[in-house]
Coordinates of C-alpha atoms in Angstrom, one line a residue:
Chain S
M6 CA 5.5 -71.9 15.0
Y7 CA 5.4 -68.2 14.6
A8 CA 5.9 -67.4 18.3
Q9 CA 9.3 -68.0 19.8
M10 CA 10.9 -67.3 23.1
I11 CA 7.7 -65.9 24.6
K12 CA 8.7 -64.4 27.9
S13 CA 6.2 -65.2 30.7
E14 CA 5.2 -62.5 33.1
A15 CA 5.1 -63.2 36.8
S16 CA 1.7 -62.5 38.4
K17 CA 1.3 -60.5 41.6
D18 CA -2.4 -61.4 41.9
D19 CA -4.4 -62.7 44.8
P20 CA -3.3 -66.3 45.3
E21 CA -6.9 -67.5 45.8
K22 CA -8.0 -66.0 42.5
L23 CA -4.9 -67.4 40.8
A24 CA -5.8 -70.9 42.1
E25 CA -9.3 -70.6 40.9
F26 CA -8.1 -69.5 37.5
Q27 CA -5.7 -72.4 37.3
A28 CA -8.4 -74.8 38.2
K29 CA -10.5 -73.5 35.4
I30 CA -7.7 -74.0 32.9
D31 CA -7.0 -77.5 34.3
A32 CA -10.7 -78.3 33.7
D33 CA -10.3 -77.1 30.0
I34 CA -12.8 -74.3 30.4
K35 CA -11.9 -71.5 28.0
V36 CA -11.0 -68.1 29.2
E37 CA -13.0 -65.4 27.5
P38 CA -12.3 -61.6 27.2
R39 CA -14.6 -60.5 30.0
D40 CA -13.4 -63.1 32.5
W41 CA -10.9 -62.3 35.2
M42 CA -7.4 -63.3 34.3
P43 CA -4.0 -62.7 35.9
E44 CA -2.1 -59.8 34.5
G45 CA 0.8 -62.0 33.6
Y46 CA -1.5 -64.3 31.6
R47 CA -2.9 -61.3 29.7
K48 CA 0.5 -59.8 29.0
T49 CA 2.1 -63.0 27.9
L50 CA -0.8 -63.7 25.5
I51 CA -0.5 -60.2 24.0
R52 CA 3.1 -60.9 23.4
Q53 CA 2.5 -64.3 21.9
I54 CA -0.6 -63.4 19.7
G55 CA 1.1 -60.2 18.6
Q56 CA 4.3 -62.0 17.6
H57 CA 2.2 -64.5 15.7
A58 CA 0.2 -61.8 13.9
H59 CA 3.4 -59.9 13.0
S60 CA 4.9 -63.1 11.6
E61 CA 1.9 -63.4 9.3
I62 CA 2.4 -59.8 8.1
V63 CA 6.2 -59.9 7.7
G64 CA 5.8 -63.4 6.2
Q65 CA 4.1 -61.9 3.2
L66 CA 7.5 -60.3 2.1
P67 CA 9.7 -63.4 1.4
E68 CA 6.8 -64.9 -0.6
G69 CA 5.8 -61.6 -2.2
N70 CA 9.4 -61.6 -3.5
W71 CA 8.4 -64.3 -6.0
I72 CA 4.8 -63.4 -6.9
T73 CA 5.9 -61.2 -9.8
R74 CA 8.3 -64.0 -11.0
A75 CA 6.0 -67.0 -10.5
P76 CA 6.6 -69.3 -13.5
T77 CA 3.1 -70.0 -14.6
L78 CA -0.3 -68.3 -14.3
E79 CA -1.5 -71.1 -12.0
R80 CA 1.5 -70.8 -9.7
K81 CA 1.0 -67.0 -9.5
M82 CA -2.6 -67.5 -8.5
I83 CA -1.8 -70.1 -5.8
L84 CA 0.8 -67.9 -4.4
L85 CA -1.4 -64.8 -4.4
A86 CA -4.2 -66.8 -2.7
K87 CA -1.7 -68.0 0.0
V88 CA -0.3 -64.6 0.7
Q89 CA -3.9 -63.2 0.9
D90 CA -4.7 -65.9 3.4
E91 CA -1.7 -64.9 5.5
A92 CA -2.8 -61.3 5.6
G93 CA -6.2 -62.6 6.7
H94 CA -4.6 -64.7 9.4
G95 CA -2.8 -61.5 10.6
L96 CA -6.2 -59.8 10.8
Y97 CA -7.9 -62.6 12.9
L98 CA -4.9 -62.6 15.2
Y99 CA -4.8 -58.8 15.7
A100 CA -8.5 -59.0 16.4
A101 CA -7.9 -61.7 19.0
A102 CA -5.1 -59.6 20.6
E103 CA -7.5 -56.6 20.7
T104 CA -9.8 -58.5 23.0
L105 CA -7.0 -58.3 25.5
G106 CA -7.0 -54.5 25.5
V107 CA -4.3 -53.6 23.0
S108 CA -5.1 -51.9 19.6
R109 CA -3.8 -53.1 16.3
D110 CA -2.1 -49.7 15.8
E111 CA -0.2 -50.1 19.1
L112 CA 1.0 -53.6 18.2
T113 CA 2.0 -52.3 14.7
E114 CA 4.1 -49.5 16.2
M115 CA 5.8 -52.0 18.5
L116 CA 6.7 -54.2 15.5
L117 CA 7.9 -51.2 13.5
D118 CA 10.2 -49.8 16.2
G119 CA 11.6 -53.2 17.1
R120 CA 10.0 -53.6 20.5
M121 CA 8.1 -56.7 19.3
K122 CA 9.5 -59.6 17.3
Y123 CA 8.3 -61.8 14.5
S124 CA 9.4 -65.3 13.7
S125 CA 13.2 -65.6 13.0
I126 CA 12.4 -67.6 9.8
F127 CA 11.3 -64.6 7.9
N128 CA 14.7 -63.0 8.2
Y129 CA 16.0 -65.5 5.7
P130 CA 15.9 -64.8 2.0
T131 CA 13.9 -66.6 -0.8
L132 CA 16.6 -66.9 -3.5
N133 CA 15.2 -69.4 -6.1
W134 CA 11.7 -70.5 -7.0
A135 CA 12.1 -73.8 -5.0
D136 CA 12.3 -71.6 -1.9
I137 CA 8.6 -70.9 -2.4
G138 CA 8.0 -74.7 -2.3
A139 CA 10.3 -75.1 0.7
V140 CA 8.6 -72.3 2.6
G141 CA 5.3 -74.1 2.2
W142 CA 6.6 -77.5 2.9
L143 CA 9.0 -76.7 5.8
V144 CA 8.0 -73.4 7.3
D145 CA 4.2 -73.9 7.1
G146 CA 4.9 -77.5 8.1
A147 CA 6.6 -76.4 11.2
A148 CA 3.9 -73.8 11.9
I149 CA 1.2 -76.4 11.7
M150 CA 3.1 -78.6 14.2
N151 CA 2.7 -75.8 16.8
Q152 CA -0.7 -74.5 15.7
V153 CA -2.6 -77.7 15.7
P154 CA -2.2 -78.1 19.5
L155 CA -2.8 -74.4 20.0
Q156 CA -6.4 -75.0 18.7
R157 CA -6.9 -76.2 22.3
T158 CA -5.2 -73.3 24.0
S159 CA -6.9 -71.8 27.0
Y160 CA -7.8 -68.4 25.6
G161 CA -11.1 -68.6 23.6
P162 CA -10.5 -66.0 20.9
Y163 CA -6.9 -67.3 20.3
S164 CA -8.1 -70.9 20.1
R165 CA -10.9 -70.0 17.6
A166 CA -8.5 -68.0 15.5
M167 CA -6.2 -71.0 15.4
I168 CA -9.0 -73.3 14.3
R169 CA -9.6 -71.1 11.2
I170 CA -5.9 -70.7 10.5
C171 CA -5.1 -74.4 10.7
K172 CA -7.6 -75.2 7.9
E173 CA -5.8 -72.9 5.5
E174 CA -2.3 -73.8 6.6
S175 CA -2.6 -77.4 5.6
F176 CA -3.5 -76.2 2.1
H177 CA -0.4 -74.1 2.1
Q178 CA 1.8 -76.9 3.1
R179 CA 0.4 -79.2 0.4
Q180 CA 1.0 -76.6 -2.3
G181 CA 4.5 -76.2 -1.1
Y182 CA 5.2 -79.9 -1.3
D183 CA 3.6 -79.9 -4.7
I184 CA 6.1 -77.3 -5.9
M185 CA 8.9 -79.4 -4.4
M186 CA 7.7 -82.5 -6.3
K187 CA 7.7 -80.7 -9.6
M188 CA 11.2 -79.4 -9.0
A189 CA 12.6 -82.6 -7.7
Q190 CA 11.2 -84.5 -10.7
G191 CA 12.2 -81.7 -13.1
T192 CA 15.3 -80.8 -15.0
E193 CA 18.8 -80.9 -13.5
A194 CA 18.6 -77.2 -12.9
Q195 CA 15.3 -77.6 -11.0
K196 CA 16.7 -80.4 -8.9
K197 CA 19.6 -78.2 -8.0
M198 CA 17.2 -75.4 -7.0
A199 CA 15.2 -77.8 -4.8
Q200 CA 18.3 -79.1 -3.0
D201 CA 19.7 -75.6 -2.6
A202 CA 16.4 -74.4 -1.0
L203 CA 16.4 -77.4 1.4
N204 CA 20.1 -76.8 2.3
R205 CA 19.4 -73.2 3.2
L206 CA 16.0 -73.5 4.9
W207 CA 16.4 -76.8 6.9
Y208 CA 18.2 -75.4 10.0
P209 CA 16.3 -72.1 10.0
S210 CA 13.1 -74.2 10.0
L211 CA 14.4 -76.2 13.1
M212 CA 15.0 -72.9 14.8
M213 CA 11.4 -72.0 14.5
F214 CA 10.6 -74.2 17.5
G215 CA 12.9 -72.1 19.7
P216 CA 15.9 -73.1 21.8
S217 CA 16.1 -76.4 23.6
D218 CA 13.8 -76.9 26.6
A219 CA 16.8 -76.9 28.9
E220 CA 17.4 -73.3 28.0
S221 CA 13.8 -72.2 27.6
V222 CA 13.1 -70.5 30.9
H223 CA 9.5 -69.4 30.2
S224 CA 8.1 -72.7 29.2
T225 CA 6.8 -74.0 32.6
Q226 CA 4.4 -71.1 33.4
N227 CA 3.2 -70.8 29.8
M228 CA 2.5 -74.6 29.7
A229 CA 0.6 -74.5 33.0
W230 CA -1.6 -71.7 31.5
K231 CA -2.0 -73.7 28.3
I232 CA -0.6 -70.8 26.3
K233 CA 2.1 -73.2 25.2
M234 CA 0.9 -76.8 24.7
N235 CA 4.1 -78.8 24.0
T236 CA 7.8 -78.3 24.7
N237 CA 10.1 -77.0 21.9
D238 CA 12.0 -80.2 21.7
E239 CA 8.9 -82.4 21.5
L240 CA 7.6 -80.4 18.5
R241 CA 11.0 -80.2 16.8
Q242 CA 11.4 -84.0 17.1
K243 CA 7.9 -84.5 15.6
F244 CA 8.7 -82.2 12.8
V245 CA 12.0 -84.0 11.9
D246 CA 10.3 -87.4 12.1
Q247 CA 7.5 -86.2 9.7
T248 CA 9.9 -84.4 7.3
V249 CA 12.7 -86.9 6.8
P250 CA 10.5 -89.5 4.9
Q251 CA 9.1 -86.7 2.8
A252 CA 12.6 -85.5 1.8
E253 CA 13.5 -89.1 0.9
Y254 CA 10.4 -89.4 -1.3
L255 CA 11.5 -86.3 -3.1
G256 CA 15.0 -87.7 -3.5
L257 CA 16.5 -84.7 -1.7
T258 CA 19.2 -84.9 1.0
I259 CA 18.7 -83.3 4.4
P260 CA 21.9 -81.4 5.1
D261 CA 22.7 -83.3 8.3
E262 CA 25.3 -86.0 8.3
N263 CA 24.3 -87.1 11.8
L264 CA 20.7 -87.8 10.8
K265 CA 19.8 -91.4 11.5
W266 CA 16.9 -93.5 12.8
N267 CA 17.1 -94.3 16.5
E268 CA 15.1 -97.5 17.1
D269 CA 15.2 -97.0 20.9
K270 CA 13.4 -93.7 20.9
G271 CA 11.4 -94.4 17.8
G272 CA 12.5 -91.2 16.1
Y273 CA 15.4 -89.7 14.3
D274 CA 18.6 -88.4 15.8
Y275 CA 19.5 -85.1 14.3
S276 CA 21.9 -82.2 14.6
D277 CA 20.8 -79.0 16.4
P278 CA 20.8 -75.8 14.5
D279 CA 23.5 -73.3 15.3
W280 CA 22.0 -71.4 18.2
T281 CA 24.5 -68.6 18.0
E282 CA 23.1 -67.9 14.6
F283 CA 19.6 -68.0 16.0
F284 CA 20.3 -65.5 18.8
N285 CA 22.1 -63.3 16.2
V286 CA 19.0 -63.3 14.0
L287 CA 16.8 -62.4 17.0
K288 CA 19.2 -59.5 17.8
G289 CA 18.6 -58.1 14.3
N290 CA 21.6 -59.7 12.5
G291 CA 19.8 -62.1 10.2
P292 CA 20.3 -61.8 6.5
C293 CA 17.1 -59.9 5.9
N294 CA 16.2 -58.2 9.3
T295 CA 17.0 -54.7 8.0
D296 CA 15.2 -55.2 4.7
R297 CA 12.1 -56.6 6.3
L298 CA 11.7 -53.9 8.8
E299 CA 12.5 -51.2 6.3
A300 CA 9.8 -52.6 4.0
R301 CA 7.2 -52.6 6.7
N302 CA 8.1 -49.1 7.9
K303 CA 8.0 -47.8 4.4
A304 CA 4.6 -49.3 3.7
W305 CA 3.3 -47.8 7.0
D306 CA 4.8 -44.3 6.4
D307 CA 3.9 -44.1 2.8
G308 CA 0.4 -45.2 3.6
A309 CA -0.2 -42.6 6.3
W310 CA -1.9 -40.2 3.9
V311 CA -4.2 -43.0 2.7
R312 CA -5.3 -43.9 6.3
D313 CA -5.8 -40.2 7.2
G314 CA -7.7 -39.5 4.0
L315 CA -10.1 -42.4 4.5
M316 CA -10.6 -41.5 8.1
A317 CA -11.3 -37.9 7.2
H318 CA -13.9 -39.0 4.6
A319 CA -15.6 -41.3 7.1
E320 CA -15.7 -38.5 9.6
K321 CA -17.3 -36.1 7.0
K322 CA -19.9 -38.7 6.2
R323 CA -20.7 -39.3 9.8
A324 CA -21.0 -35.5 10.4
A325 CA -23.3 -35.1 7.4
K326 CA -25.5 -38.0 8.5
T327 CA -25.8 -36.5 12.1
A328 CA -26.6 -33.0 10.6
A329 CA -29.3 -34.6 8.5
E330 CA -31.0 -36.3 11.4
Chain L
M17 CA -18.8 -70.2 -32.9
A18 CA -20.0 -67.1 -34.9
N19 CA -18.6 -66.8 -38.4
V20 CA -15.6 -64.6 -37.9
D21 CA -12.0 -64.3 -39.1
K22 CA -9.9 -66.3 -36.6
E23 CA -7.1 -63.8 -36.6
M24 CA -9.4 -61.0 -35.7
L25 CA -11.0 -63.1 -32.9
A26 CA -7.5 -64.0 -31.6
Q27 CA -6.6 -60.3 -31.5
F28 CA -9.8 -59.5 -29.5
L29 CA -9.1 -62.3 -27.0
L30 CA -5.5 -61.2 -26.6
R31 CA -6.7 -57.7 -25.8
M32 CA -9.0 -59.0 -23.1
G33 CA -6.4 -61.4 -21.6
D34 CA -3.4 -59.1 -21.8
N35 CA -5.3 -56.3 -20.0
S36 CA -6.1 -58.6 -17.1
L37 CA -2.6 -60.2 -17.1
I38 CA -0.7 -56.9 -17.1
L39 CA -3.0 -55.2 -14.6
G40 CA -3.0 -58.3 -12.4
H41 CA 0.8 -58.3 -12.4
R42 CA 1.0 -54.6 -11.5
V43 CA -1.5 -55.0 -8.7
S44 CA 0.4 -58.0 -7.4
E45 CA 3.5 -55.8 -7.0
W46 CA 1.8 -54.3 -3.9
C47 CA 1.9 -57.6 -2.0
G48 CA 3.0 -56.8 1.6
H49 CA 3.4 -53.1 1.0
A50 CA -0.1 -51.7 1.2
P51 CA -1.1 -48.8 3.6
V52 CA -3.3 -51.0 5.8
L53 CA -3.8 -54.7 6.2
E54 CA -7.3 -54.7 4.7
E55 CA -5.8 -53.2 1.5
D56 CA -3.2 -55.9 1.3
I57 CA -6.0 -58.4 1.3
A58 CA -8.1 -56.5 -1.2
L59 CA -5.2 -55.9 -3.6
A60 CA -4.2 -59.6 -3.5
N61 CA -7.8 -60.5 -4.1
T62 CA -8.1 -58.2 -7.1
A63 CA -4.8 -59.5 -8.6
L64 CA -6.0 -63.0 -8.0
D65 CA -9.3 -62.3 -9.9
L66 CA -7.5 -60.7 -12.7
I67 CA -5.0 -63.5 -13.2
G68 CA -7.9 -65.9 -13.0
Q69 CA -9.6 -64.0 -15.9
T70 CA -6.3 -64.1 -17.8
Q71 CA -6.2 -67.8 -17.7
L72 CA -9.7 -68.0 -19.3
W73 CA -9.1 -65.3 -22.0
L74 CA -5.6 -66.4 -22.9
G75 CA -6.7 -70.0 -22.7
Y76 CA -9.3 -69.4 -25.3
A77 CA -6.9 -67.2 -27.4
A78 CA -4.4 -70.1 -27.3
E79 CA -7.0 -72.5 -28.7
V80 CA -8.0 -70.1 -31.5
I81 CA -4.3 -69.5 -32.4
G82 CA -3.6 -73.2 -32.1
D83 CA -0.7 -75.2 -30.7
K84 CA -0.2 -72.8 -27.7
T85 CA -1.2 -72.6 -24.1
A86 CA -2.2 -69.6 -22.0
D87 CA 1.2 -69.8 -20.3
D88 CA 3.0 -69.7 -23.7
L89 CA 1.1 -66.5 -24.5
A90 CA 1.8 -65.0 -21.1
F91 CA 5.4 -65.9 -20.7
L92 CA 6.9 -66.3 -24.2
R93 CA 5.7 -63.3 -26.2
D94 CA 7.7 -60.1 -26.6
V95 CA 6.5 -56.5 -26.1
W96 CA 5.2 -56.0 -29.7
D97 CA 2.9 -59.0 -29.4
F98 CA 1.1 -57.7 -26.3
R99 CA -2.3 -56.1 -26.9
N100 CA -3.1 -54.5 -23.6
I101 CA -4.1 -50.8 -23.3
L102 CA -1.2 -48.6 -22.1
L103 CA -3.2 -47.6 -19.0
V104 CA -2.6 -51.0 -17.3
E105 CA 1.1 -51.2 -18.0
L106 CA 2.0 -47.9 -16.4
P107 CA 3.9 -48.2 -13.1
N108 CA 1.9 -48.3 -9.9
G109 CA 2.9 -44.9 -8.6
D110 CA 1.5 -44.2 -5.1
F111 CA -1.5 -46.0 -3.7
G112 CA -3.8 -43.2 -5.0
Q113 CA -2.5 -43.7 -8.6
T114 CA -2.9 -47.5 -8.3
L115 CA -6.5 -47.1 -7.1
M116 CA -7.4 -44.4 -9.7
R117 CA -6.1 -46.6 -12.5
Q118 CA -8.0 -49.5 -11.0
F119 CA -11.2 -47.5 -11.0
L120 CA -10.8 -46.2 -14.6
Y121 CA -10.3 -49.8 -15.7
D122 CA -13.0 -51.4 -13.5
A123 CA -15.5 -48.8 -14.8
Y124 CA -14.8 -49.9 -18.3
Q125 CA -15.0 -53.6 -17.5
S126 CA -18.2 -53.2 -15.5
I127 CA -19.8 -51.8 -18.7
L128 CA -18.2 -54.1 -21.2
L129 CA -18.5 -57.5 -19.5
P130 CA -22.3 -57.7 -19.0
R131 CA -22.6 -57.0 -22.7
L132 CA -20.0 -59.7 -23.5
A133 CA -22.0 -62.1 -21.4
K134 CA -24.6 -61.9 -24.2
S135 CA -22.0 -62.5 -26.9
S136 CA -22.8 -64.6 -30.0
D137 CA -19.7 -66.7 -29.1
P138 CA -20.7 -69.0 -26.2
R139 CA -17.1 -69.2 -24.9
V140 CA -16.8 -65.4 -24.7
A141 CA -20.2 -65.3 -23.0
E142 CA -19.2 -67.9 -20.5
I143 CA -16.0 -66.2 -19.5
A144 CA -17.6 -62.8 -19.4
E145 CA -20.4 -64.1 -17.2
K146 CA -17.9 -65.1 -14.5
A147 CA -15.7 -62.1 -14.9
S148 CA -18.6 -59.6 -14.8
K149 CA -19.4 -60.6 -11.3
E150 CA -15.9 -59.9 -10.2
A151 CA -15.8 -56.6 -12.1
A152 CA -19.1 -55.5 -10.4
Y153 CA -17.4 -56.0 -7.0
H154 CA -14.1 -54.4 -8.1
V155 CA -15.7 -51.2 -9.4
E156 CA -17.7 -50.8 -6.2
R157 CA -14.6 -51.1 -4.2
S158 CA -12.3 -48.9 -6.3
A159 CA -15.0 -46.2 -6.7
D160 CA -15.5 -46.1 -2.9
T161 CA -11.7 -45.7 -2.4
V162 CA -11.4 -43.0 -5.0
V163 CA -14.3 -41.1 -3.4
G164 CA -12.9 -41.6 0.1
L165 CA -9.5 -40.3 -0.9
G166 CA -10.7 -37.6 -3.2
D167 CA -13.0 -36.3 -0.5
G168 CA -10.6 -37.0 2.4
T169 CA -7.9 -34.6 3.5
E170 CA -6.3 -31.8 1.5
E171 CA -3.3 -34.1 0.8
S172 CA -5.3 -37.1 -0.3
H173 CA -7.4 -34.9 -2.5
A174 CA -4.3 -33.4 -4.2
R175 CA -2.8 -36.8 -4.7
M176 CA -5.9 -38.2 -6.3
Q177 CA -6.3 -35.1 -8.6
T178 CA -2.6 -35.6 -9.7
A179 CA -3.3 -39.3 -10.4
L180 CA -6.4 -38.5 -12.4
N181 CA -4.5 -35.8 -14.4
K182 CA -1.8 -38.2 -15.2
L183 CA -4.0 -41.2 -16.1
W184 CA -6.8 -39.4 -18.0
P185 CA -4.9 -39.2 -21.3
Y186 CA -4.7 -43.0 -21.3
V187 CA -8.5 -43.5 -21.1
G188 CA -9.2 -42.6 -24.7
E189 CA -7.4 -45.7 -26.0
I190 CA -10.1 -47.9 -24.4
F191 CA -12.6 -46.5 -27.0
A192 CA -10.3 -46.2 -30.0
S193 CA -12.1 -48.7 -32.3
D194 CA -10.4 -50.3 -35.2
A195 CA -10.9 -53.1 -37.8
V196 CA -10.8 -55.8 -35.1
D197 CA -13.6 -54.1 -33.2
A198 CA -15.6 -53.7 -36.3
A199 CA -15.3 -57.4 -37.1
M200 CA -16.3 -58.3 -33.5
A201 CA -19.3 -56.0 -33.6
A202 CA -20.4 -57.3 -37.0
S203 CA -20.4 -60.9 -35.8
G204 CA -22.1 -60.0 -32.5
I205 CA -19.1 -61.2 -30.5
A206 CA -18.4 -57.9 -28.8
P207 CA -19.8 -54.3 -28.9
D208 CA -17.9 -51.6 -30.6
P209 CA -15.9 -49.9 -27.8
A210 CA -16.7 -46.5 -29.1
S211 CA -20.4 -47.2 -28.4
L212 CA -19.7 -47.6 -24.7
R213 CA -18.1 -44.2 -24.2
A214 CA -21.2 -42.2 -23.2
E215 CA -22.1 -44.7 -20.5
Y216 CA -18.5 -44.7 -19.3
D217 CA -18.3 -41.0 -19.1
A218 CA -21.5 -40.8 -17.1
L219 CA -20.3 -43.4 -14.6
V220 CA -16.8 -41.9 -14.2
G221 CA -18.3 -38.4 -14.1
N222 CA -20.6 -39.3 -11.2
V223 CA -17.8 -40.9 -9.2
M224 CA -15.4 -38.0 -9.8
A225 CA -18.1 -35.5 -8.8
E226 CA -18.6 -37.3 -5.5
A227 CA -14.9 -37.5 -5.0
T228 CA -14.7 -33.7 -5.6
L229 CA -12.2 -34.3 -8.4
T230 CA -12.1 -32.6 -11.8
I231 CA -11.8 -34.5 -15.0
P232 CA -9.1 -32.8 -17.1
E233 CA -10.2 -31.0 -20.3
G234 CA -9.1 -32.1 -23.7
D235 CA -9.6 -35.3 -25.5
F236 CA -5.9 -36.2 -26.3
A237 CA -5.3 -40.0 -26.0
H238 CA -2.1 -41.9 -26.0
L239 CA -2.5 -44.8 -28.3
G240 CA -0.5 -47.9 -29.3
G241 CA -1.1 -50.6 -26.7
R242 CA -4.2 -52.4 -28.0
T243 CA -2.8 -52.4 -31.5
G244 CA 0.7 -53.3 -30.2
A245 CA 2.2 -50.5 -32.4
T246 CA 3.8 -48.5 -29.6
H247 CA 3.8 -49.7 -26.0
T248 CA 5.4 -47.6 -23.2
E249 CA 9.0 -48.4 -22.1
H250 CA 7.6 -49.8 -18.9
L251 CA 6.1 -53.0 -20.4
G252 CA 9.5 -54.5 -21.4
H253 CA 10.7 -54.2 -17.8
L254 CA 7.6 -55.8 -16.5
L255 CA 8.1 -58.7 -18.9
T256 CA 11.7 -59.2 -18.0
Q257 CA 10.6 -59.9 -14.4
M258 CA 7.4 -61.8 -15.2
Q259 CA 8.9 -64.1 -17.9
W260 CA 12.3 -64.6 -16.3
L261 CA 12.0 -68.2 -15.2
Q262 CA 10.4 -69.4 -18.4
R263 CA 13.0 -67.7 -20.5
A264 CA 16.0 -68.7 -18.4
Y265 CA 14.9 -72.4 -18.1
P266 CA 13.1 -73.2 -21.4
G267 CA 11.1 -76.3 -21.6
A268 CA 11.0 -76.9 -17.8
S269 CA 7.7 -77.9 -16.2
W270 CA 6.8 -75.9 -13.1

């Protein structure tokens, strides 16, 4: 779930065209880049796909934080492969967004100057090696919850990007759980790291699904357009129900004293995350917001001469080729 | 296995494995900070290939030494036991310096590995066979980038020339043969590095000419990495980070 709080745009289009468009979506016919679409649909999708892409890019940072300290050669390789996949996901998603008439550079600038967001989860730090396990297990686990249904989303390029991404995400989640297993079965110090990681990342993972449906004002339109496939609370419940037995198997304690099985609803009752904290993180007050944006801005600014140099060279080659013809 | 002194063979394998380990580590430091998304992917991919090669070279070294694993060698040796060339342990510098170093290393690997694929030692041949495919791709990419940036804007040209000037004195060490190399050459395990210099100079010369860059004059070479006698100060700091978990929590399984 790398897209949160996606604001929907009201459409001022011809009601007849809108009705036709809705009928197409209801019939599960994919919308393709050349098809007519309401302006609100286009803008909402740009916001959602863009936020998702930015999350993949910023998401490299908390994991990159441990690549140089990975404890074995094999763990280093797995983590490198995972971060490489994430950069690749960013690339597919920017390409999907570009079919809606916005360039990757424009989206990047909106990320860098704070006009566009990325998932709140990446504003939390990775402090011990078990965090890398917990990110795979919980964060990728939460992302999969949302992305599996999004494979059926109405916009063709987004749906196809999601199908490719989901294949890789399930490998990411498994490697995360595998790290957690090693840690939970390891030395006392390793068990402590595993529990510490779960304590810090549990509620931020629940926040990934966005605020409660009652407060989520944009859900209805986005669900009608099949840009959003399930409500936030449905997905959060599903995530809790899936994760609790996994934590039990690891011998770790989920930091929620209200957590208990509810026979009537066939799911767990659990405590909500602190939504004040969530809104603070969105406003830029999370533990790592400043560091993350500074790192991305620095990479972009320091890289300007590289991008300019490679462009200039490509231009010279093109000119030489034209002159030779 | 060819009839060769085991200590000499182990030294040779450590040189191969330590080069890819230390360079792979340096390249992995770029993760998430590259100038453009495609470069983030390419750098992660390069680091991944290099760490993969490390597992094979150090895995074999560990067998020859006995009672060790590749991880023991990577994470539990101190600076004086590392046998990588100084070039790969130098800090990344800017993106231009990183890619210049990559090219200077890839060019050497692209010449060495196809020869090692014909080694009299079947294990060496097998590892080199796999690694040489990666090296062929790496050198193509790093050469393209060096050319693109050397022959790009005034600024990119100046930065690449600065990088080449800084790194060139570290190239000579690659070809500074010693008794280990003589033993490898005598048993047909690996060619004498000095014998590869002419081919290397031709390859690098062509790419630099296309990149409009000038190879500095003089043949001074900083030495001490592949013998372990005098590493740079930088290697110790790299190891403090890379080895931290293994050192802080000895005996744990990860």
